[in-house]
Amino acid sequence: MLVGGMPQAVNAYLDTNNMRKVDAAKRKIIKLYDDDFRKIDPTGRLGNLFMAIPGQLSRNISRFQPTTVVKNTASDKMVEMLSALGDSKTVNFAYHSDDPNVGMELSRDESRFKLYVADTGLFITMAFWDKSYTENIIYDKLLQDKLPANLGYIYENLIAQMLVASGNKLFYYTWPKDEKHNYEIDFLLSRCAKIVPIEVKSSGYNTHASLDAF
């Protein structure tokens, strides 16, 4: 999870066994991504959408909200940028299934989606982009298996990466619990005539109200 799968980051780990060097390699990759995004969109909005992924997931909201990242952007331009982001293969899209069934593509809501970074190692560095490595306790916490529960979105990104690497498309489902709260299934898989719900937990697995309700 800390190193990720990018060859430069893996080589830095194998050559040095130093997570500071690994983090530096990942930061170079992310900056190269931003340079490439600016070739597509010189305004920097495309790169801003990419860098906003960890923050949006950490808020535990039911969908990615691009208009909070790049304000005053025409809808057709927003669609164009999101399409370019998908084509870059740097992200994984998870779409809301409005009617979970074995044919989830039939009920895919194009306007409701979540975004995950395709490489969880990069995701971790992006999540703490404003901090230097020496200030970044996430490496120590992960290595000691003491990741705080409020960082569970890191595991969610990892599961998304694993599912896509295994050949799955990503779907999720939300529905009302009461007037102010929703149930949510993090991921849904279709297997033959069955639906397989997946709920991601970062700590003790004691309750699973959404799974029970689903």
mmCIF file with all atom_site columns, N, CA and C in Angstrom, residues 61-128:
data_model
loop_
_atom_site.group_PDB
_atom_site.id
_atom_site.type_symbol
_atom_site.label_atom_id
_atom_site.label_alt_id
_atom_site.label_comp_id
_atom_site.label_asym_id
_atom_site.label_entity_id
_atom_site.label_seq_id
_atom_site.pdbx_PDB_ins_code
_atom_site.Cartn_x
_atom_site.Cartn_y
_atom_site.Cartn_z
_atom_site.occupancy
_atom_site.B_iso_or_equiv
_atom_site.pdbx_formal_charge
_atom_site.auth_seq_id
_atom_site.auth_comp_id
_atom_site.auth_asym_id
_atom_site.auth_atom_id
_atom_site.pdbx_PDB_model_num
ATOM 1   N N  . ILE A 1 61  ? -18.621 11.359 1.195   1.00 0.00 ? 61  ILE A N  1
ATOM 2   C CA . ILE A 1 61  ? -19.816 11.796 0.480   1.00 0.00 ? 61  ILE A CA 1
ATOM 3   C C  . ILE A 1 61  ? -20.201 10.750 -0.549  1.00 0.00 ? 61  ILE A C  1
ATOM 4   N N  . SER A 1 62  ? -21.438 10.820 -1.013  1.00 0.00 ? 62  SER A N  1
ATOM 5   C CA . SER A 1 62  ? -21.986 9.738  -1.838  1.00 0.00 ? 62  SER A CA 1
ATOM 6   C C  . SER A 1 62  ? -21.602 9.837  -3.298  1.00 0.00 ? 62  SER A C  1
ATOM 7   N N  . ARG A 1 63  ? -20.889 10.897 -3.664  1.00 0.00 ? 63  ARG A N  1
ATOM 8   C CA . ARG A 1 63  ? -20.446 11.029 -5.060  1.00 0.00 ? 63  ARG A CA 1
ATOM 9   C C  . ARG A 1 63  ? -19.288 12.023 -5.142  1.00 0.00 ? 63  ARG A C  1
ATOM 10  N N  . PHE A 1 64  ? -18.510 11.902 -6.208  1.00 0.00 ? 64  PHE A N  1
ATOM 11  C CA . PHE A 1 64  ? -17.479 12.898 -6.480  1.00 0.00 ? 64  PHE A CA 1
ATOM 12  C C  . PHE A 1 64  ? -18.171 14.175 -6.936  1.00 0.00 ? 64  PHE A C  1
ATOM 13  N N  . GLN A 1 65  ? -17.744 15.319 -6.405  1.00 0.00 ? 65  GLN A N  1
ATOM 14  C CA . GLN A 1 65  ? -18.382 16.596 -6.709  1.00 0.00 ? 65  GLN A CA 1
ATOM 15  C C  . GLN A 1 65  ? -17.402 17.508 -7.446  1.00 0.00 ? 65  GLN A C  1
ATOM 16  N N  . PRO A 1 66  ? -17.318 17.369 -8.775  1.00 0.00 ? 66  PRO A N  1
ATOM 17  C CA . PRO A 1 66  ? -16.323 18.134 -9.536  1.00 0.00 ? 66  PRO A CA 1
ATOM 18  C C  . PRO A 1 66  ? -16.536 19.636 -9.481  1.00 0.00 ? 66  PRO A C  1
ATOM 19  N N  . THR A 1 67  ? -17.796 20.081 -9.323  1.00 0.00 ? 67  THR A N  1
ATOM 20  C CA . THR A 1 67  ? -18.048 21.522 -9.336  1.00 0.00 ? 67  THR A CA 1
ATOM 21  C C  . THR A 1 67  ? -17.511 22.213 -8.093  1.00 0.00 ? 67  THR A C  1
ATOM 22  N N  . THR A 1 68  ? -17.246 21.461 -7.023  1.00 0.00 ? 68  THR A N  1
ATOM 23  C CA . THR A 1 68  ? -16.634 22.070 -5.835  1.00 0.00 ? 68  THR A CA 1
ATOM 24  C C  . THR A 1 68  ? -15.129 22.235 -6.024  1.00 0.00 ? 68  THR A C  1
ATOM 25  N N  . VAL A 1 69  ? -14.574 21.549 -7.015  1.00 0.00 ? 69  VAL A N  1
ATOM 26  C CA . VAL A 1 69  ? -13.127 21.619 -7.285  1.00 0.00 ? 69  VAL A CA 1
ATOM 27  C C  . VAL A 1 69  ? -12.831 22.664 -8.347  1.00 0.00 ? 69  VAL A C  1
ATOM 28  N N  . VAL A 1 70  ? -13.569 22.612 -9.433  1.00 0.00 ? 70  VAL A N  1
ATOM 29  C CA . VAL A 1 70  ? -13.384 23.576 -10.530 1.00 0.00 ? 70  VAL A CA 1
ATOM 30  C C  . VAL A 1 70  ? -14.715 24.288 -10.746 1.00 0.00 ? 70  VAL A C  1
ATOM 31  N N  . LYS A 1 71  ? -14.861 25.416 -10.112 1.00 0.00 ? 71  LYS A N  1
ATOM 32  C CA . LYS A 1 71  ? -16.116 26.168 -10.167 1.00 0.00 ? 71  LYS A CA 1
ATOM 33  C C  . LYS A 1 71  ? -16.264 26.884 -11.501 1.00 0.00 ? 71  LYS A C  1
ATOM 34  N N  . ASN A 1 72  ? -17.519 27.227 -11.825 1.00 0.00 ? 72  ASN A N  1
ATOM 35  C CA . ASN A 1 72  ? -17.840 28.018 -13.019 1.00 0.00 ? 72  ASN A CA 1
ATOM 36  C C  . ASN A 1 72  ? -17.321 27.371 -14.298 1.00 0.00 ? 72  ASN A C  1
ATOM 37  N N  . THR A 1 73  ? -17.494 26.047 -14.379 1.00 0.00 ? 73  THR A N  1
ATOM 38  C CA . THR A 1 73  ? -17.087 25.318 -15.573 1.00 0.00 ? 73  THR A CA 1
ATOM 39  C C  . THR A 1 73  ? -18.329 24.800 -16.288 1.00 0.00 ? 73  THR A C  1
ATOM 40  N N  . ALA A 1 74  ? -18.423 25.070 -17.574 1.00 0.00 ? 74  ALA A N  1
ATOM 41  C CA . ALA A 1 74  ? -19.583 24.628 -18.349 1.00 0.00 ? 74  ALA A CA 1
ATOM 42  C C  . ALA A 1 74  ? -19.698 23.106 -18.307 1.00 0.00 ? 74  ALA A C  1
ATOM 43  N N  . SER A 1 75  ? -20.930 22.613 -18.336 1.00 0.00 ? 75  SER A N  1
ATOM 44  C CA . SER A 1 75  ? -21.158 21.176 -18.176 1.00 0.00 ? 75  SER A CA 1
ATOM 45  C C  . SER A 1 75  ? -20.489 20.362 -19.271 1.00 0.00 ? 75  SER A C  1
ATOM 46  N N  . ASP A 1 76  ? -20.511 20.869 -20.515 1.00 0.00 ? 76  ASP A N  1
ATOM 47  C CA . ASP A 1 76  ? -19.883 20.119 -21.598 1.00 0.00 ? 76  ASP A CA 1
ATOM 48  C C  . ASP A 1 76  ? -18.365 20.064 -21.418 1.00 0.00 ? 76  ASP A C  1
ATOM 49  N N  . LYS A 1 77  ? -17.775 21.146 -20.883 1.00 0.00 ? 77  LYS A N  1
ATOM 50  C CA . LYS A 1 77  ? -16.339 21.152 -20.621 1.00 0.00 ? 77  LYS A CA 1
ATOM 51  C C  . LYS A 1 77  ? -16.011 20.205 -19.478 1.00 0.00 ? 77  LYS A C  1
ATOM 52  N N  . MET A 1 78  ? -16.888 20.128 -18.475 1.00 0.00 ? 78  MET A N  1
ATOM 53  C CA . MET A 1 78  ? -16.669 19.225 -17.362 1.00 0.00 ? 78  MET A CA 1
ATOM 54  C C  . MET A 1 78  ? -16.689 17.776 -17.834 1.00 0.00 ? 78  MET A C  1
ATOM 55  N N  . VAL A 1 79  ? -17.640 17.445 -18.682 1.00 0.00 ? 79  VAL A N  1
ATOM 56  C CA . VAL A 1 79  ? -17.711 16.096 -19.232 1.00 0.00 ? 79  VAL A CA 1
ATOM 57  C C  . VAL A 1 79  ? -16.449 15.770 -20.013 1.00 0.00 ? 79  VAL A C  1
ATOM 58  N N  . GLU A 1 80  ? -15.967 16.743 -20.767 1.00 0.00 ? 80  GLU A N  1
ATOM 59  C CA . GLU A 1 80  ? -14.745 16.557 -21.554 1.00 0.00 ? 80  GLU A CA 1
ATOM 60  C C  . GLU A 1 80  ? -13.543 16.283 -20.651 1.00 0.00 ? 80  GLU A C  1
ATOM 61  N N  . MET A 1 81  ? -13.426 17.031 -19.554 1.00 0.00 ? 81  MET A N  1
ATOM 62  C CA . MET A 1 81  ? -12.290 16.850 -18.650 1.00 0.00 ? 81  MET A CA 1
ATOM 63  C C  . MET A 1 81  ? -12.368 15.504 -17.934 1.00 0.00 ? 81  MET A C  1
ATOM 64  N N  . LEU A 1 82  ? -13.556 15.117 -17.489 1.00 0.00 ? 82  LEU A N  1
ATOM 65  C CA . LEU A 1 82  ? -13.705 13.834 -16.810 1.00 0.00 ? 82  LEU A CA 1
ATOM 66  C C  . LEU A 1 82  ? -13.405 12.684 -17.754 1.00 0.00 ? 82  LEU A C  1
ATOM 67  N N  . SER A 1 83  ? -13.809 12.836 -19.023 1.00 0.00 ? 83  SER A N  1
ATOM 68  C CA . SER A 1 83  ? -13.502 11.815 -20.021 1.00 0.00 ? 83  SER A CA 1
ATOM 69  C C  . SER A 1 83  ? -11.993 11.709 -20.231 1.00 0.00 ? 83  SER A C  1
ATOM 70  N N  . ALA A 1 84  ? -11.312 12.850 -20.285 1.00 0.00 ? 84  ALA A N  1
ATOM 71  C CA . ALA A 1 84  ? -9.850  12.855 -20.438 1.00 0.00 ? 84  ALA A CA 1
ATOM 72  C C  . ALA A 1 84  ? -9.179  12.215 -19.235 1.00 0.00 ? 84  ALA A C  1
ATOM 73  N N  . LEU A 1 85  ? -9.732  12.439 -18.049 1.00 0.00 ? 85  LEU A N  1
ATOM 74  C CA . LEU A 1 85  ? -9.187  11.837 -16.837 1.00 0.00 ? 85  LEU A CA 1
ATOM 75  C C  . LEU A 1 85  ? -9.318  10.320 -16.892 1.00 0.00 ? 85  LEU A C  1
ATOM 76  N N  . GLY A 1 86  ? -10.472 9.850  -17.351 1.00 0.00 ? 86  GLY A N  1
ATOM 77  C CA . GLY A 1 86  ? -10.663 8.406  -17.494 1.00 0.00 ? 86  GLY A CA 1
ATOM 78  C C  . GLY A 1 86  ? -9.735  7.804  -18.535 1.00 0.00 ? 86  GLY A C  1
ATOM 79  N N  . ASP A 1 87  ? -9.560  8.504  -19.653 1.00 0.00 ? 87  ASP A N  1
ATOM 80  C CA . ASP A 1 87  ? -8.689  8.013  -20.725 1.00 0.00 ? 87  ASP A CA 1
ATOM 81  C C  . ASP A 1 87  ? -7.226  7.956  -20.294 1.00 0.00 ? 87  ASP A C  1
ATOM 82  N N  . SER A 1 88  ? -6.860  8.755  -19.303 1.00 0.00 ? 88  SER A N  1
ATOM 83  C CA . SER A 1 88  ? -5.467  8.788  -18.859 1.00 0.00 ? 88  SER A CA 1
ATOM 84  C C  . SER A 1 88  ? -5.065  7.523  -18.103 1.00 0.00 ? 88  SER A C  1
ATOM 85  N N  . LYS A 1 89  ? -6.060  6.729  -17.681 1.00 0.00 ? 89  LYS A N  1
ATOM 86  C CA . LYS A 1 89  ? -5.818  5.476  -16.925 1.00 0.00 ? 89  LYS A CA 1
ATOM 87  C C  . LYS A 1 89  ? -5.160  5.735  -15.564 1.00 0.00 ? 89  LYS A C  1
ATOM 88  N N  . THR A 1 90  ? -5.231  6.959  -15.097 1.00 0.00 ? 90  THR A N  1
ATOM 89  C CA . THR A 1 90  ? -4.682  7.262  -13.780 1.00 0.00 ? 90  THR A CA 1
ATOM 90  C C  . THR A 1 90  ? -5.740  7.120  -12.683 1.00 0.00 ? 90  THR A C  1
ATOM 91  N N  . VAL A 1 91  ? -6.992  6.953  -13.079 1.00 0.00 ? 91  VAL A N  1
ATOM 92  C CA . VAL A 1 91  ? -8.091  6.879  -12.113 1.00 0.00 ? 91  VAL A CA 1
ATOM 93  C C  . VAL A 1 91  ? -8.987  5.691  -12.434 1.00 0.00 ? 91  VAL A C  1
ATOM 94  N N  . ASN A 1 92  ? -9.772  5.314  -11.439 1.00 0.00 ? 92  ASN A N  1
ATOM 95  C CA . ASN A 1 92  ? -10.826 4.306  -11.626 1.00 0.00 ? 92  ASN A CA 1
ATOM 96  C C  . ASN A 1 92  ? -12.161 4.929  -11.262 1.00 0.00 ? 92  ASN A C  1
ATOM 97  N N  . PHE A 1 93  ? -13.128 4.818  -12.150 1.00 0.00 ? 93  PHE A N  1
ATOM 98  C CA . PHE A 1 93  ? -14.469 5.326  -11.907 1.00 0.00 ? 93  PHE A CA 1
ATOM 99  C C  . PHE A 1 93  ? -15.333 4.232  -11.293 1.00 0.00 ? 93  PHE A C  1
ATOM 100 N N  . ALA A 1 94  ? -16.103 4.575  -10.271 1.00 0.00 ? 94  ALA A N  1
ATOM 101 C CA . ALA A 1 94  ? -17.140 3.701  -9.727  1.00 0.00 ? 94  ALA A CA 1
ATOM 102 C C  . ALA A 1 94  ? -18.469 4.421  -9.922  1.00 0.00 ? 94  ALA A C  1
ATOM 103 N N  . TYR A 1 95  ? -19.402 3.797  -10.645 1.00 0.00 ? 95  TYR A N  1
ATOM 104 C CA . TYR A 1 95  ? -20.673 4.438  -10.943 1.00 0.00 ? 95  TYR A CA 1
ATOM 105 C C  . TYR A 1 95  ? -21.773 3.933  -10.023 1.00 0.00 ? 95  TYR A C  1
ATOM 106 N N  . HIS A 1 96  ? -22.710 4.814  -9.738  1.00 0.00 ? 96  HIS A N  1
ATOM 107 C CA . HIS A 1 96  ? -23.862 4.435  -8.925  1.00 0.00 ? 96  HIS A CA 1
ATOM 108 C C  . HIS A 1 96  ? -24.802 3.562  -9.752  1.00 0.00 ? 96  HIS A C  1
ATOM 109 N N  . SER A 1 97  ? -25.212 2.451  -9.171  1.00 0.00 ? 97  SER A N  1
ATOM 110 C CA . SER A 1 97  ? -26.225 1.598  -9.791  1.00 0.00 ? 97  SER A CA 1
ATOM 111 C C  . SER A 1 97  ? -27.566 1.953  -9.166  1.00 0.00 ? 97  SER A C  1
ATOM 112 N N  . ASP A 1 98  ? -28.483 2.493  -9.963  1.00 0.00 ? 98  ASP A N  1
ATOM 113 C CA . ASP A 1 98  ? -29.770 2.936  -9.430  1.00 0.00 ? 98  ASP A CA 1
ATOM 114 C C  . ASP A 1 98  ? -30.690 1.771  -9.095  1.00 0.00 ? 98  ASP A C  1
ATOM 115 N N  . ASP A 1 99  ? -30.457 0.629  -9.715  1.00 0.00 ? 99  ASP A N  1
ATOM 116 C CA . ASP A 1 99  ? -31.289 -0.550 -9.455  1.00 0.00 ? 99  ASP A CA 1
ATOM 117 C C  . ASP A 1 99  ? -30.392 -1.784 -9.501  1.00 0.00 ? 99  ASP A C  1
ATOM 118 N N  . PRO A 1 100 ? -29.703 -2.096 -8.397  1.00 0.00 ? 100 PRO A N  1
ATOM 119 C CA . PRO A 1 100 ? -28.736 -3.199 -8.405  1.00 0.00 ? 100 PRO A CA 1
ATOM 120 C C  . PRO A 1 100 ? -29.366 -4.512 -8.837  1.00 0.00 ? 100 PRO A C  1
ATOM 121 N N  . ASN A 1 101 ? -28.833 -5.051 -9.910  1.00 0.00 ? 101 ASN A N  1
ATOM 122 C CA . ASN A 1 101 ? -29.282 -6.333 -10.430 1.00 0.00 ? 101 ASN A CA 1
ATOM 123 C C  . ASN A 1 101 ? -28.109 -6.920 -11.195 1.00 0.00 ? 101 ASN A C  1
ATOM 124 N N  . VAL A 1 102 ? -28.305 -8.090 -11.773 1.00 0.00 ? 102 VAL A N  1
ATOM 125 C CA . VAL A 1 102 ? -27.186 -8.726 -12.468 1.00 0.00 ? 102 VAL A CA 1
ATOM 126 C C  . VAL A 1 102 ? -26.735 -7.918 -13.677 1.00 0.00 ? 102 VAL A C  1
ATOM 127 N N  . GLY A 1 103 ? -27.594 -7.056 -14.204 1.00 0.00 ? 103 GLY A N  1
ATOM 128 C CA . GLY A 1 103 ? -27.226 -6.190 -15.319 1.00 0.00 ? 103 GLY A CA 1
ATOM 129 C C  . GLY A 1 103 ? -27.045 -4.760 -14.854 1.00 0.00 ? 103 GLY A C  1
ATOM 130 N N  . MET A 1 104 ? -26.024 -4.519 -14.050 1.00 0.00 ? 104 MET A N  1
ATOM 131 C CA . MET A 1 104 ? -25.870 -3.201 -13.439 1.00 0.00 ? 104 MET A CA 1
ATOM 132 C C  . MET A 1 104 ? -25.565 -2.099 -14.453 1.00 0.00 ? 104 MET A C  1
ATOM 133 N N  . GLU A 1 105 ? -25.006 -2.470 -15.590 1.00 0.00 ? 105 GLU A N  1
ATOM 134 C CA . GLU A 1 105 ? -24.764 -1.463 -16.626 1.00 0.00 ? 105 GLU A CA 1
ATOM 135 C C  . GLU A 1 105 ? -26.078 -0.804 -17.063 1.00 0.00 ? 105 GLU A C  1
ATOM 136 N N  . LEU A 1 106 ? -27.179 -1.551 -16.964 1.00 0.00 ? 106 LEU A N  1
ATOM 137 C CA . LEU A 1 106 ? -28.474 -1.040 -17.396 1.00 0.00 ? 106 LEU A CA 1
ATOM 138 C C  . LEU A 1 106 ? -28.972 0.073  -16.489 1.00 0.00 ? 106 LEU A C  1
ATOM 139 N N  . SER A 1 107 ? -28.522 0.091  -15.250 1.00 0.00 ? 107 SER A N  1
ATOM 140 C CA . SER A 1 107 ? -28.975 1.116  -14.308 1.00 0.00 ? 107 SER A CA 1
ATOM 141 C C  . SER A 1 107 ? -27.838 2.027  -13.862 1.00 0.00 ? 107 SER A C  1
ATOM 142 N N  . ARG A 1 108 ? -26.776 2.090  -14.644 1.00 0.00 ? 108 ARG A N  1
ATOM 143 C CA . ARG A 1 108 ? -25.637 2.941  -14.304 1.00 0.00 ? 108 ARG A CA 1
ATOM 144 C C  . ARG A 1 108 ? -26.015 4.401  -14.448 1.00 0.00 ? 108 ARG A C  1
ATOM 145 N N  . ASP A 1 109 ? -25.757 5.166  -13.405 1.00 0.00 ? 109 ASP A N  1
ATOM 146 C CA . ASP A 1 109 ? -26.034 6.600  -13.402 1.00 0.00 ? 109 ASP A CA 1
ATOM 147 C C  . ASP A 1 109 ? -24.754 7.346  -13.744 1.00 0.00 ? 109 ASP A C  1
ATOM 148 N N  . GLU A 1 110 ? -24.684 7.889  -14.955 1.00 0.00 ? 110 GLU A N  1
ATOM 149 C CA . GLU A 1 110 ? -23.470 8.564  -15.414 1.00 0.00 ? 110 GLU A CA 1
ATOM 150 C C  . GLU A 1 110 ? -23.167 9.834  -14.618 1.00 0.00 ? 110 GLU A C  1
ATOM 151 N N  . SER A 1 111 ? -24.194 10.373 -13.965 1.00 0.00 ? 111 SER A N  1
ATOM 152 C CA . SER A 1 111 ? -23.997 11.624 -13.231 1.00 0.00 ? 111 SER A CA 1
ATOM 153 C C  . SER A 1 111 ? -23.576 11.414 -11.785 1.00 0.00 ? 111 SER A C  1
ATOM 154 N N  . ARG A 1 112 ? -23.634 10.174 -11.316 1.00 0.00 ? 112 ARG A N  1
ATOM 155 C CA . ARG A 1 112 ? -23.263 9.870  -9.926  1.00 0.00 ? 112 ARG A CA 1
ATOM 156 C C  . ARG A 1 112 ? -22.119 8.858  -9.945  1.00 0.00 ? 112 ARG A C  1
ATOM 157 N N  . PHE A 1 113 ? -20.964 9.284  -9.497  1.00 0.00 ? 113 PHE A N  1
ATOM 158 C CA . PHE A 1 113 ? -19.792 8.413  -9.542  1.00 0.00 ? 113 PHE A CA 1
ATOM 159 C C  . PHE A 1 113 ? -18.818 8.805  -8.443  1.00 0.00 ? 113 PHE A C  1
ATOM 160 N N  . LYS A 1 114 ? -17.923 7.890  -8.142  1.00 0.00 ? 114 LYS A N  1
ATOM 161 C CA . LYS A 1 114 ? -16.791 8.164  -7.266  1.00 0.00 ? 114 LYS A CA 1
ATOM 162 C C  . LYS A 1 114 ? -15.523 7.962  -8.075  1.00 0.00 ? 114 LYS A C  1
ATOM 163 N N  . LEU A 1 115 ? -14.454 8.631  -7.667  1.00 0.00 ? 115 LEU A N  1
ATOM 164 C CA . LEU A 1 115 ? -13.168 8.496  -8.337  1.00 0.00 ? 115 LEU A CA 1
ATOM 165 C C  . LEU A 1 115 ? -12.142 7.934  -7.364  1.00 0.00 ? 115 LEU A C  1
ATOM 166 N N  . TYR A 1 116 ? -11.365 6.987  -7.854  1.00 0.00 ? 116 TYR A N  1
ATOM 167 C CA . TYR A 1 116 ? -10.268 6.407  -7.089  1.00 0.00 ? 116 TYR A CA 1
ATOM 168 C C  . TYR A 1 116 ? -9.001  6.537  -7.911  1.00 0.00 ? 116 TYR A C  1
ATOM 169 N N  . VAL A 1 117 ? -7.870  6.667  -7.233  1.00 0.00 ? 117 VAL A N  1
ATOM 170 C CA . VAL A 1 117 ? -6.581  6.724  -7.929  1.00 0.00 ? 117 VAL A CA 1
ATOM 171 C C  . VAL A 1 117 ? -6.187  5.297  -8.310  1.00 0.00 ? 117 VAL A C  1
ATOM 172 N N  . ALA A 1 118 ? -5.693  5.124  -9.521  1.00 0.00 ? 118 ALA A N  1
ATOM 173 C CA . ALA A 1 118 ? -5.394  3.781  -10.028 1.00 0.00 ? 118 ALA A CA 1
ATOM 174 C C  . ALA A 1 118 ? -4.261  3.101  -9.269  1.00 0.00 ? 118 ALA A C  1
ATOM 175 N N  . ASP A 1 119 ? -3.414  3.874  -8.608  1.00 0.00 ? 119 ASP A N  1
ATOM 176 C CA . ASP A 1 119 ? -2.309  3.314  -7.825  1.00 0.00 ? 119 ASP A CA 1
ATOM 177 C C  . ASP A 1 119 ? -2.407  3.829  -6.392  1.00 0.00 ? 119 ASP A C  1
ATOM 178 N N  . THR A 1 120 ? -2.588  2.931  -5.440  1.00 0.00 ? 120 THR A N  1
ATOM 179 C CA . THR A 1 120 ? -2.797  3.338  -4.049  1.00 0.00 ? 120 THR A CA 1
ATOM 180 C C  . THR A 1 120 ? -1.544  3.965  -3.441  1.00 0.00 ? 120 THR A C  1
ATOM 181 N N  . GLY A 1 121 ? -0.367  3.567  -3.895  1.00 0.00 ? 121 GLY A N  1
ATOM 182 C CA . GLY A 1 121 ? 0.853   4.204  -3.421  1.00 0.00 ? 121 GLY A CA 1
ATOM 183 C C  . GLY A 1 121 ? 0.865   5.694  -3.745  1.00 0.00 ? 121 GLY A C  1
ATOM 184 N N  . LEU A 1 122 ? 0.471   6.039  -4.966  1.00 0.00 ? 122 LEU A N  1
ATOM 185 C CA . LEU A 1 122 ? 0.363   7.450  -5.335  1.00 0.00 ? 122 LEU A CA 1
ATOM 186 C C  . LEU A 1 122 ? -0.728  8.138  -4.530  1.00 0.00 ? 122 LEU A C  1
ATOM 187 N N  . PHE A 1 123 ? -1.822  7.420  -4.299  1.00 0.00 ? 123 PHE A N  1
ATOM 188 C CA . PHE A 1 123 ? -2.945  7.961  -3.537  1.00 0.00 ? 123 PHE A CA 1
ATOM 189 C C  . PHE A 1 123 ? -2.499  8.434  -2.154  1.00 0.00 ? 123 PHE A C  1
ATOM 190 N N  . ILE A 1 124 ? -1.682  7.623  -1.484  1.00 0.00 ? 124 ILE A N  1
ATOM 191 C CA . ILE A 1 124 ? -1.219  7.975  -0.137  1.00 0.00 ? 124 ILE A CA 1
ATOM 192 C C  . ILE A 1 124 ? -0.389  9.249  -0.169  1.00 0.00 ? 124 ILE A C  1
ATOM 193 N N  . THR A 1 125 ? 0.495   9.362  -1.148  1.00 0.00 ? 125 THR A N  1
ATOM 194 C CA . THR A 1 125 ? 1.298   10.581 -1.257  1.00 0.00 ? 125 THR A CA 1
ATOM 195 C C  . THR A 1 125 ? 0.425   11.787 -1.589  1.00 0.00 ? 125 THR A C  1
ATOM 196 N N  . MET A 1 126 ? -0.578  11.597 -2.454  1.00 0.00 ? 126 MET A N  1
ATOM 197 C CA . MET A 1 126 ? -1.495  12.694 -2.795  1.00 0.00 ? 126 MET A CA 1
ATOM 198 C C  . MET A 1 126 ? -2.297  13.148 -1.586  1.00 0.00 ? 126 MET A C  1
ATOM 199 N N  . ALA A 1 127 ? -2.692  12.193 -0.736  1.00 0.00 ? 127 ALA A N  1
ATOM 200 C CA . ALA A 1 127 ? -3.511  12.524 0.431   1.00 0.00 ? 127 ALA A CA 1
ATOM 201 C C  . ALA A 1 127 ? -2.779  13.443 1.396   1.00 0.00 ? 127 ALA A C  1
ATOM 202 N N  . PHE A 1 128 ? -1.447  13.369 1.400   1.00 0.00 ? 128 PHE A N  1
ATOM 203 C CA . PHE A 1 128 ? -0.644  14.188 2.309   1.00 0.00 ? 128 PHE A CA 1
ATOM 204 C C  . PHE A 1 128 ? 0.325   15.057 1.512   1.00 0.00 ? 128 PHE A C  1
#
